[in-house]
PDB file of C-alpha atoms in Angstrom:
ATOM      1  CA  LEU A   1     -18.260  -1.007 182.470  1.00 58.00           C
ATOM      2  CA  HIS A   2     -16.474  -2.686 179.275  1.00 63.00           C
ATOM      3  CA  ARG A   3     -16.986  -0.948 175.944  1.00 66.00           C
ATOM      4  CA  SER A   4     -16.695  -3.304 172.924  1.00 68.00           C
ATOM      5  CA  ALA A   5     -14.477  -2.339 170.130  1.00 73.00           C
ATOM      6  CA  GLY A   6     -16.219  -1.499 167.012  1.00 76.00           C
ATOM      7  CA  PHE A   7     -17.735   1.356 165.021  1.00 79.00           C
ATOM      8  CA  THR A   8     -20.970   3.032 165.388  1.00 85.00           C
ATOM      9  CA  LEU A   9     -23.633   3.383 162.757  1.00 86.00           C
ATOM     10  CA  LEU A  10     -22.899   6.957 162.339  1.00 88.00           C
ATOM     11  CA  GLU A  11     -19.231   6.279 161.820  1.00 88.00           C
ATOM     12  CA  LEU A  12     -19.865   3.845 159.292  1.00 90.00           C
ATOM     13  CA  LEU A  13     -22.398   6.366 157.304  1.00 92.00           C
ATOM     14  CA  VAL A  14     -19.836   8.938 157.452  1.00 93.00           C
ATOM     15  CA  ALA A  15     -16.939   6.641 155.966  1.00 93.00           C
ATOM     16  CA  MET A  16     -19.412   5.268 153.327  1.00 94.00           C
ATOM     17  CA  THR A  17     -20.388   8.753 152.385  1.00 95.00           C
ATOM     18  CA  ILE A  18     -16.575   9.678 152.085  1.00 95.00           C
ATOM     19  CA  LEU A  19     -15.825   6.651 149.997  1.00 95.00           C
ATOM     20  CA  VAL A  20     -18.885   7.442 147.407  1.00 96.00           C
ATOM     21  CA  ILE A  21     -17.732  10.962 146.967  1.00 95.00           C
ATOM     22  CA  ALA A  22     -14.154   9.811 146.304  1.00 95.00           C
ATOM     23  CA  PHE A  23     -15.717   7.267 143.902  1.00 95.00           C
ATOM     24  CA  ALA A  24     -17.649   9.890 142.065  1.00 95.00           C
ATOM     25  CA  VAL A  25     -14.517  12.310 141.904  1.00 95.00           C
ATOM     26  CA  ILE A  26     -12.409   9.436 140.336  1.00 94.00           C
ATOM     27  CA  TRP A  27     -15.111   8.553 137.884  1.00 94.00           C
ATOM     28  CA  GLN A  28     -15.817  12.115 136.726  1.00 94.00           C
ATOM     29  CA  THR A  29     -12.033  12.442 136.395  1.00 92.00           C
ATOM     30  CA  PHE A  30     -11.794   9.269 134.331  1.00 92.00           C
ATOM     31  CA  SER A  31     -14.700   9.920 132.298  1.00 91.00           C
ATOM     32  CA  SER A  32     -13.743  13.557 131.582  1.00 91.00           C
ATOM     33  CA  THR A  33     -10.111  12.077 130.494  1.00 90.00           C
ATOM     34  CA  ILE A  34     -11.481   9.260 128.078  1.00 90.00           C
ATOM     35  CA  GLY A  35     -13.821  11.905 126.398  1.00 89.00           C
ATOM     36  CA  ALA A  36     -11.002  14.549 125.899  1.00 88.00           C
ATOM     37  CA  TRP A  37      -8.925  11.504 124.581  1.00 87.00           C
ATOM     38  CA  ARG A  38     -11.802  10.717 122.039  1.00 88.00           C
ATOM     39  CA  ARG A  39     -12.147  14.125 120.865  1.00 87.00           C
ATOM     40  CA  GLY A  40      -8.367  14.622 120.354  1.00 84.00           C
ATOM     41  CA  GLY A  41      -8.275  11.488 118.372  1.00 82.00           C
ATOM     42  CA  GLU A  42     -11.104  12.942 116.073  1.00 80.00           C
ATOM     43  CA  LEU A  43      -9.353  16.052 115.766  1.00 77.00           C
ATOM     44  CA  LEU A  44      -6.244  14.424 114.570  1.00 75.00           C
ATOM     45  CA  ASP A  45      -8.149  12.141 112.128  1.00 74.00           C
ATOM     46  CA  GLU A  46      -9.753  15.470 110.722  1.00 71.00           C
ATOM     47  CA  LEU A  47      -6.148  17.011 110.532  1.00 69.00           C
ATOM     48  CA  ARG A  48      -4.829  13.928 109.038  1.00 76.00           C
ATOM     49  CA  HIS A  49      -7.558  14.091 105.988  1.00 76.00           C
ATOM     50  CA  GLY A  50      -6.602  17.716 105.402  1.00 80.00           C
ATOM     51  CA  ASP A  51      -3.107  16.917 105.531  1.00 85.00           C
ATOM     52  CA  PHE A  52      -3.753  14.097 102.846  1.00 86.00           C
ATOM     53  CA  VAL A  53      -5.718  16.607 100.790  1.00 88.00           C
ATOM     54  CA  MET A  54      -3.173  19.291 100.809  1.00 89.00           C
ATOM     55  CA  GLU A  55      -0.158  17.306  99.904  1.00 90.00           C
ATOM     56  CA  GLN A  56      -2.109  15.470  96.934  1.00 90.00           C
ATOM     57  CA  LEU A  57      -3.332  19.059  95.858  1.00 91.00           C
ATOM     58  CA  VAL A  58       0.370  20.422  96.160  1.00 91.00           C
ATOM     59  CA  SER A  59       1.786  17.323  94.178  1.00 90.00           C
ATOM     60  CA  ALA A  60      -0.560  17.767  91.614  1.00 90.00           C
ATOM     61  CA  LEU A  61      -0.221  21.541  91.221  1.00 91.00           C
ATOM     62  CA  ARG A  62       3.701  21.224  91.208  1.00 90.00           C
ATOM     63  CA  SER A  63       3.273  18.979  88.160  1.00 90.00           C
ATOM     64  CA  THR A  64       0.970  21.288  86.171  1.00 89.00           C
ATOM     65  CA  ALA A  65       1.745  21.036  82.316  1.00 87.00           C
ATOM     66  CA  PHE A  66       1.353  23.798  79.975  1.00 87.00           C
ATOM     67  CA  PHE A  67       2.021  24.446  76.476  1.00 86.00           C
ATOM     68  CA  GLU A  68       2.106  27.715  74.952  1.00 84.00           C
ATOM     69  CA  SER A  69       1.199  25.932  71.490  1.00 84.00           C
ATOM     70  CA  ARG A  70      -2.178  24.809  73.027  1.00 82.00           C
ATOM     71  CA  PRO A  71      -3.147  27.451  75.724  1.00 81.00           C
ATOM     72  CA  GLY A  72      -6.847  26.804  75.603  1.00 81.00           C
ATOM     73  CA  LYS A  73      -6.119  22.919  76.404  1.00 84.00           C
ATOM     74  CA  TYR A  74      -3.660  23.442  78.972  1.00 88.00           C
ATOM     75  CA  GLY A  75      -4.778  26.644  80.912  1.00 87.00           C
ATOM     76  CA  PHE A  76      -5.634  27.021  84.805  1.00 89.00           C
ATOM     77  CA  ALA A  77      -9.489  27.688  85.433  1.00 89.00           C
ATOM     78  CA  LEU A  78     -10.720  28.934  88.880  1.00 91.00           C
ATOM     79  CA  LYS A  79     -14.338  29.442  89.685  1.00 91.00           C
ATOM     80  CA  ASN A  80     -15.612  30.958  92.948  1.00 88.00           C
ATOM     81  CA  SER A  81     -18.468  29.735  94.811  1.00 84.00           C
ATOM     82  CA  ASP A  82     -19.760  29.425  98.316  1.00 79.00           C
ATOM     83  CA  LYS A  83     -21.664  26.856 100.061  1.00 75.00           C
ATOM     84  CA  THR A  84     -21.583  26.717 103.805  1.00 77.00           C
ATOM     85  CA  TYR A  85     -17.860  27.389 103.285  1.00 85.00           C
ATOM     86  CA  PRO A  86     -15.882  28.791 100.312  1.00 85.00           C
ATOM     87  CA  ALA A  87     -16.000  26.109  97.671  1.00 88.00           C
ATOM     88  CA  ASP A  88     -13.935  27.114  94.848  1.00 91.00           C
ATOM     89  CA  LYS A  89     -13.279  24.981  91.942  1.00 92.00           C
ATOM     90  CA  LEU A  90      -9.824  24.335  90.345  1.00 93.00           C
ATOM     91  CA  SER A  91      -9.049  22.697  87.043  1.00 92.00           C
ATOM     92  CA  TRP A  92      -5.505  22.237  85.653  1.00 93.00           C
ATOM     93  CA  VAL A  93      -3.546  19.719  83.550  1.00 92.00           C
ATOM     94  CA  THR A  94      -1.236  17.614  85.426  1.00 92.00           C
ATOM     95  CA  ALA A  95       1.392  14.795  85.011  1.00 90.00           C
ATOM     96  CA  SER A  96       1.162  13.714  88.726  1.00 90.00           C
ATOM     97  CA  SER A  97      -0.708  10.655  89.817  1.00 89.00           C
ATOM     98  CA  ALA A  98      -2.051  12.742  92.593  1.00 90.00           C
ATOM     99  CA  PHE A  99      -5.838  11.907  93.448  1.00 88.00           C
ATOM    100  CA  MET A 100      -5.824   9.313  90.896  1.00 88.00           C
ATOM    101  CA  PRO A 101      -7.206   5.624  91.764  1.00 83.00           C
ATOM    102  CA  PRO A 102      -4.370   3.038  91.517  1.00 81.00           C
ATOM    103  CA  ASP A 103      -6.455   1.495  88.409  1.00 84.00           C
ATOM    104  CA  SER A 104      -6.985   4.708  86.601  1.00 86.00           C
ATOM    105  CA  PRO A 105      -5.322   4.721  83.099  1.00 85.00           C
ATOM    106  CA  LEU A 106      -4.552   8.429  83.471  1.00 87.00           C
ATOM    107  CA  MET A 107      -2.436   7.468  86.224  1.00 83.00           C
ATOM    108  CA  ASN A 108       0.983   7.795  83.913  1.00 83.00           C
ATOM    109  CA  SER A 109      -0.211  10.488  81.391  1.00 88.00           C
ATOM    110  CA  LEU A 110      -1.260  14.068  81.206  1.00 92.00           C
ATOM    111  CA  HIS A 111      -4.603  14.635  82.490  1.00 92.00           C
ATOM    112  CA  ARG A 112      -6.871  17.581  83.351  1.00 92.00           C
ATOM    113  CA  ILE A 113      -7.977  17.534  87.047  1.00 93.00           C
ATOM    114  CA  VAL A 114     -10.983  19.242  88.415  1.00 93.00           C
ATOM    115  CA  PHE A 115     -11.027  19.815  92.100  1.00 93.00           C
ATOM    116  CA  SER A 116     -14.233  20.879  93.692  1.00 93.00           C
ATOM    117  CA  ILE A 117     -16.459  20.775  96.897  1.00 92.00           C
ATOM    118  CA  GLU A 118     -19.747  18.980  96.297  1.00 90.00           C
ATOM    119  CA  ASP A 119     -22.249  16.986  97.969  1.00 88.00           C
ATOM    120  CA  GLY A 120     -21.077  13.310  98.251  1.00 87.00           C
ATOM    121  CA  PRO A 121     -23.260  10.304  98.053  1.00 87.00           C
ATOM    122  CA  ASP A 122     -24.093  10.490 101.622  1.00 87.00           C
ATOM    123  CA  GLY A 123     -25.257  14.088 101.438  1.00 86.00           C
ATOM    124  CA  GLU A 124     -22.301  15.557 102.840  1.00 87.00           C
ATOM    125  CA  LEU A 125     -19.826  18.290 101.398  1.00 89.00           C
ATOM    126  CA  GLY A 126     -16.519  16.771 100.413  1.00 89.00           C
ATOM    127  CA  VAL A 127     -13.714  16.687  97.982  1.00 91.00           C
ATOM    128  CA  ALA A 128     -14.613  15.865  94.672  1.00 93.00           C
ATOM    129  CA  ILE A 129     -12.248  14.881  92.110  1.00 93.00           C
ATOM    130  CA  ARG A 130     -12.857  14.664  88.351  1.00 93.00           C
ATOM    131  CA  ALA A 131     -10.161  13.766  85.752  1.00 92.00           C
ATOM    132  CA  TYR A 132     -10.039  13.116  82.054  1.00 91.00           C
ATOM    133  CA  PRO A 133      -7.580  13.062  79.038  1.00 89.00           C
ATOM    134  CA  GLN A 134      -6.532  16.775  78.564  1.00 84.00           C
ATOM    135  CA  LEU A 135      -7.010  16.853  74.793  1.00 83.00           C
ATOM    136  CA  ALA A 136     -10.517  15.204  75.143  1.00 81.00           C
ATOM    137  CA  GLU A 137     -13.693  16.850  73.920  1.00 83.00           C
ATOM    138  CA  ILE A 138     -15.436  16.063  77.002  1.00 82.00           C
ATOM    139  CA  GLU A 139     -17.294  18.234  79.461  1.00 83.00           C
ATOM    140  CA  GLU A 140     -16.228  18.065  83.245  1.00 82.00           C
ATOM    141  CA  ASP A 141     -20.064  17.204  84.254  1.00 83.00           C
ATOM    142  CA  ASP A 142     -19.854  14.249  81.801  1.00 85.00           C
ATOM    143  CA  VAL A 143     -17.275  12.710  84.155  1.00 88.00           C
ATOM    144  CA  ASP A 144     -18.358  11.208  87.247  1.00 90.00           C
ATOM    145  CA  PRO A 145     -16.581  12.397  90.535  1.00 92.00           C
ATOM    146  CA  TRP A 146     -14.985  10.389  92.881  1.00 90.00           C
ATOM    147  CA  PHE A 147     -14.856  11.617  96.570  1.00 90.00           C
ATOM    148  CA  VAL A 148     -11.419  11.748  98.510  1.00 88.00           C
ATOM    149  CA  SER A 149     -12.419  13.283 101.514  1.00 86.00           C
ATOM    150  CA  SER A 150     -15.500  14.202 103.310  1.00 83.00           C
ATOM    151  CA  GLU A 151     -13.483  15.826 106.206  1.00 84.00           C
ATOM    152  CA  VAL A 152     -12.656  18.629 103.982  1.00 85.00           C
ATOM    153  CA  LYS A 153     -15.409  21.203 103.646  1.00 87.00           C
ATOM    154  CA  GLY A 154     -14.184  24.061 102.047  1.00 88.00           C
ATOM    155  CA  ILE A 155     -11.388  25.541  99.867  1.00 90.00           C
ATOM    156  CA  ASP A 156     -10.574  29.188  99.085  1.00 90.00           C
ATOM    157  CA  CYS A 157      -8.043  29.860  96.209  1.00 91.00           C
ATOM    158  CA  ARG A 158      -6.340  33.190  95.424  1.00 90.00           C
ATOM    159  CA  VAL A 159      -3.912  33.834  92.668  1.00 89.00           C
ATOM    160  CA  TYR A 160      -0.940  36.442  92.371  1.00 86.00           C
ATOM    161  CA  ASP A 161      -0.625  37.501  88.713  1.00 75.00           C
ATOM    162  CA  ILE A 162       2.851  38.830  88.415  1.00 77.00           C
ATOM    163  CA  PHE A 163       2.053  40.298  85.069  1.00 73.00           C
ATOM    164  CA  ALA A 164      -0.919  42.430  86.054  1.00 73.00           C
ATOM    165  CA  ASP A 165      -0.806  46.027  86.126  1.00 76.00           C
ATOM    166  CA  SER A 166      -1.056  46.249  89.780  1.00 78.00           C
ATOM    167  CA  PRO A 167       0.076  42.629  90.988  1.00 79.00           C
ATOM    168  CA  ASP A 168      -1.798  41.554  93.932  1.00 84.00           C
ATOM    169  CA  TRP A 169      -3.622  38.544  95.561  1.00 88.00           C
ATOM    170  CA  GLU A 170      -7.076  37.956  93.688  1.00 84.00           C
ATOM    171  CA  SER A 171      -9.946  35.745  94.147  1.00 85.00           C
ATOM    172  CA  GLU A 172     -10.680  35.464  90.447  1.00 85.00           C
ATOM    173  CA  TRP A 173      -8.645  34.028  87.608  1.00 84.00           C
ATOM    174  CA  GLU A 174      -9.988  35.051  84.264  1.00 81.00           C
ATOM    175  CA  ASP A 175      -6.977  34.081  81.900  1.00 81.00           C
ATOM    176  CA  THR A 176      -7.770  30.428  81.258  1.00 80.00           C
ATOM    177  CA  ASN A 177      -5.294  30.387  78.676  1.00 82.00           C
ATOM    178  CA  ALA A 178      -2.548  30.634  80.973  1.00 82.00           C
ATOM    179  CA  VAL A 179      -1.296  29.421  84.386  1.00 85.00           C
ATOM    180  CA  PRO A 180      -0.839  31.850  87.617  1.00 86.00           C
ATOM    181  CA  SER A 181       2.467  32.238  88.963  1.00 82.00           C
ATOM    182  CA  LEU A 182       1.423  31.728  92.728  1.00 87.00           C
ATOM    183  CA  LEU A 183      -1.501  30.080  94.281  1.00 89.00           C
ATOM    184  CA  GLU A 184      -2.534  30.420  97.948  1.00 89.00           C
ATOM    185  CA  ILE A 185      -5.227  27.648  99.031  1.00 88.00           C
ATOM    186  CA  THR A 186      -6.810  27.477 102.228  1.00 88.00           C
ATOM    187  CA  LEU A 187      -8.790  24.277 103.107  1.00 86.00           C
TER     188      LEU A 187
END
């Protein structure tokens, strides 16, 4: 008898099954890698937003202006509040152009900055900035905020008063006619 050289139906089914399993494993690995890459990119974007906000905040705070001749106009204010995350409100006078839109007339002059976490136009929490001339008789609620980041959802600020009876980190600052020596800020 002469056997023909070829594959049986059973051998072809086994080979096809192994091929399908191999392709399924390859596809799952590829899909997982693409998903992890996408999540990593989103996390980096969120970190960049946080870095941007922190850099701007540090720049504005380092340029704080305070004159003892008019402490009420140049003092630092801190109001504690909570939303989903801590949502403290900071207010101080600065000479920095940080957080200023490019066309702002306040960019090259002293101005009061109010940094807060508020509901943005899209309904999500974000960093809201208000700025107005430091000597103007304006209520901060009369100034429309602009939103610089919807990725930052909270801020917690503590102050260190070296002139207190027992210096320590405090969550409250009641001396609005002065500027604290040190700040600890967590975004």
